[in-house]
PDB file of C-alpha atoms in Angstrom:
ATOM      1  CA  MET A   1      12.175 -12.550  18.179  1.00  0.00           C
ATOM      2  CA  ILE A   2       9.305 -12.645  20.636  1.00  0.00           C
ATOM      3  CA  GLU A   3       8.699  -9.916  23.198  1.00  0.00           C
ATOM      4  CA  THR A   4       7.872 -10.969  26.738  1.00  0.00           C
ATOM      5  CA  GLY A   5       6.783  -9.464  30.020  1.00  0.00           C
ATOM      6  CA  SER A   6       6.300 -10.993  33.427  1.00  0.00           C
ATOM      7  CA  ASP A   7       4.842 -10.118  36.806  1.00  0.00           C
ATOM      8  CA  PHE A   8       6.111 -11.889  39.927  1.00  0.00           C
ATOM      9  CA  SER A   9       9.190 -12.726  37.832  1.00  0.00           C
ATOM     10  CA  GLY A  10      11.167 -14.288  40.654  1.00  0.00           C
ATOM     11  CA  VAL A  11      14.617 -15.495  39.635  1.00  0.00           C
ATOM     12  CA  GLY A  12      13.619 -15.871  35.983  1.00  0.00           C
ATOM     13  CA  ALA A  13      12.381 -19.448  35.540  1.00  0.00           C
ATOM     14  CA  PHE A  14      10.367 -18.335  32.517  1.00  0.00           C
ATOM     15  CA  GLU A  15      13.451 -16.802  30.881  1.00  0.00           C
ATOM     16  CA  GLN A  16      15.398 -19.977  31.636  1.00  0.00           C
ATOM     17  CA  ALA A  17      12.732 -22.065  29.908  1.00  0.00           C
ATOM     18  CA  LEU A  18      12.954 -19.874  26.791  1.00  0.00           C
ATOM     19  CA  LEU A  19      16.744 -20.189  26.773  1.00  0.00           C
ATOM     20  CA  SER A  20      16.534 -23.973  27.196  1.00  0.00           C
ATOM     21  CA  LEU A  21      14.142 -24.161  24.253  1.00  0.00           C
ATOM     22  CA  GLY A  22      16.399 -21.981  22.120  1.00  0.00           C
ATOM     23  CA  ILE A  23      13.730 -19.318  21.678  1.00  0.00           C
ATOM     24  CA  ASP A  24      15.013 -15.862  20.796  1.00  0.00           C
ATOM     25  CA  TYR A  25      13.290 -13.341  23.074  1.00  0.00           C
ATOM     26  CA  LYS A  26      13.469  -9.801  24.389  1.00  0.00           C
ATOM     27  CA  THR A  27      12.269  -8.955  27.890  1.00  0.00           C
ATOM     28  CA  ILE A  28      10.154  -5.816  27.668  1.00  0.00           C
ATOM     29  CA  TYR A  29       9.646  -5.802  31.410  1.00  0.00           C
ATOM     30  CA  ALA A  30       9.930  -7.973  34.484  1.00  0.00           C
ATOM     31  CA  CYS A  31       8.460  -7.177  37.897  1.00  0.00           C
ATOM     32  CA  ASP A  32       9.211  -8.504  41.364  1.00  0.00           C
ATOM     33  CA  MET A  33       9.517  -6.893  44.778  1.00  0.00           C
ATOM     34  CA  ASP A  34      11.718  -9.523  46.450  1.00  0.00           C
ATOM     35  CA  LYS A  35      15.220  -8.079  46.848  1.00  0.00           C
ATOM     36  CA  TYR A  36      17.025 -11.395  46.443  1.00  0.00           C
ATOM     37  CA  ALA A  37      14.927 -12.575  43.505  1.00  0.00           C
ATOM     38  CA  ARG A  38      15.716  -9.278  41.737  1.00  0.00           C
ATOM     39  CA  GLN A  39      19.445  -9.703  42.407  1.00  0.00           C
ATOM     40  CA  SER A  40      19.367 -13.251  41.030  1.00  0.00           C
ATOM     41  CA  PHE A  41      17.350 -12.213  37.968  1.00  0.00           C
ATOM     42  CA  ILE A  42      19.824  -9.447  37.137  1.00  0.00           C
ATOM     43  CA  ALA A  43      22.814 -11.749  37.691  1.00  0.00           C
ATOM     44  CA  ASN A  44      21.337 -14.393  35.380  1.00  0.00           C
ATOM     45  CA  TYR A  45      19.784 -12.308  32.595  1.00  0.00           C
ATOM     46  CA  GLY A  46      20.841  -8.697  33.028  1.00  0.00           C
ATOM     47  CA  GLU A  47      18.553  -5.904  34.148  1.00  0.00           C
ATOM     48  CA  PRO A  48      15.506  -5.351  31.961  1.00  0.00           C
ATOM     49  CA  ALA A  49      15.010  -1.823  30.616  1.00  0.00           C
ATOM     50  CA  TYR A  50      11.860  -1.615  32.755  1.00  0.00           C
ATOM     51  CA  TYR A  51      12.023  -3.468  36.079  1.00  0.00           C
ATOM     52  CA  PRO A  52       9.482  -2.115  38.588  1.00  0.00           C
ATOM     53  CA  GLU A  53       9.180  -3.580  42.052  1.00  0.00           C
ATOM     54  CA  ASN A  54       5.430  -3.375  42.597  1.00  0.00           C
ATOM     55  CA  VAL A  55       3.039  -4.947  40.108  1.00  0.00           C
ATOM     56  CA  TYR A  56       0.330  -2.487  41.138  1.00  0.00           C
ATOM     57  CA  ASP A  57       2.491   0.518  40.257  1.00  0.00           C
ATOM     58  CA  ARG A  58       3.859  -0.668  36.925  1.00  0.00           C
ATOM     59  CA  GLU A  59       2.904   0.799  33.582  1.00  0.00           C
ATOM     60  CA  ILE A  60       1.056  -1.320  31.044  1.00  0.00           C
ATOM     61  CA  PRO A  61       3.044  -1.626  27.814  1.00  0.00           C
ATOM     62  CA  GLU A  62       1.551   0.293  24.894  1.00  0.00           C
ATOM     63  CA  LYS A  63       2.464  -2.429  22.402  1.00  0.00           C
ATOM     64  CA  PRO A  64       0.973  -5.901  22.995  1.00  0.00           C
ATOM     65  CA  LEU A  65       3.404  -8.569  24.179  1.00  0.00           C
ATOM     66  CA  ASP A  66       3.870 -11.880  22.412  1.00  0.00           C
ATOM     67  CA  ILE A  67       3.955 -13.690  25.749  1.00  0.00           C
ATOM     68  CA  TYR A  68       2.857 -12.469  29.185  1.00  0.00           C
ATOM     69  CA  MET A  69       3.746 -14.608  32.171  1.00  0.00           C
ATOM     70  CA  THR A  70       2.582 -14.413  35.758  1.00  0.00           C
ATOM     71  CA  SER A  71       2.458 -16.832  38.636  1.00  0.00           C
ATOM     72  CA  PRO A  72      -0.686 -17.484  40.651  1.00  0.00           C
TER      73      PRO A  72
END
């Protein structure tokens, strides 16, 4: 199982890609401040254990991630 994290997570396109590819993953954190994107993410994938709103206020994971995703 790979461990992932994402900033500007939106509605979870990255998670959807992993599911479509059949890749077993665990979301260590996701981060997005848009209210509706957060609602959609939670509806589609459940709420991550750590789900901050502001990328500038989030903690950096102590353990390295297998995949980190962000959008430009």
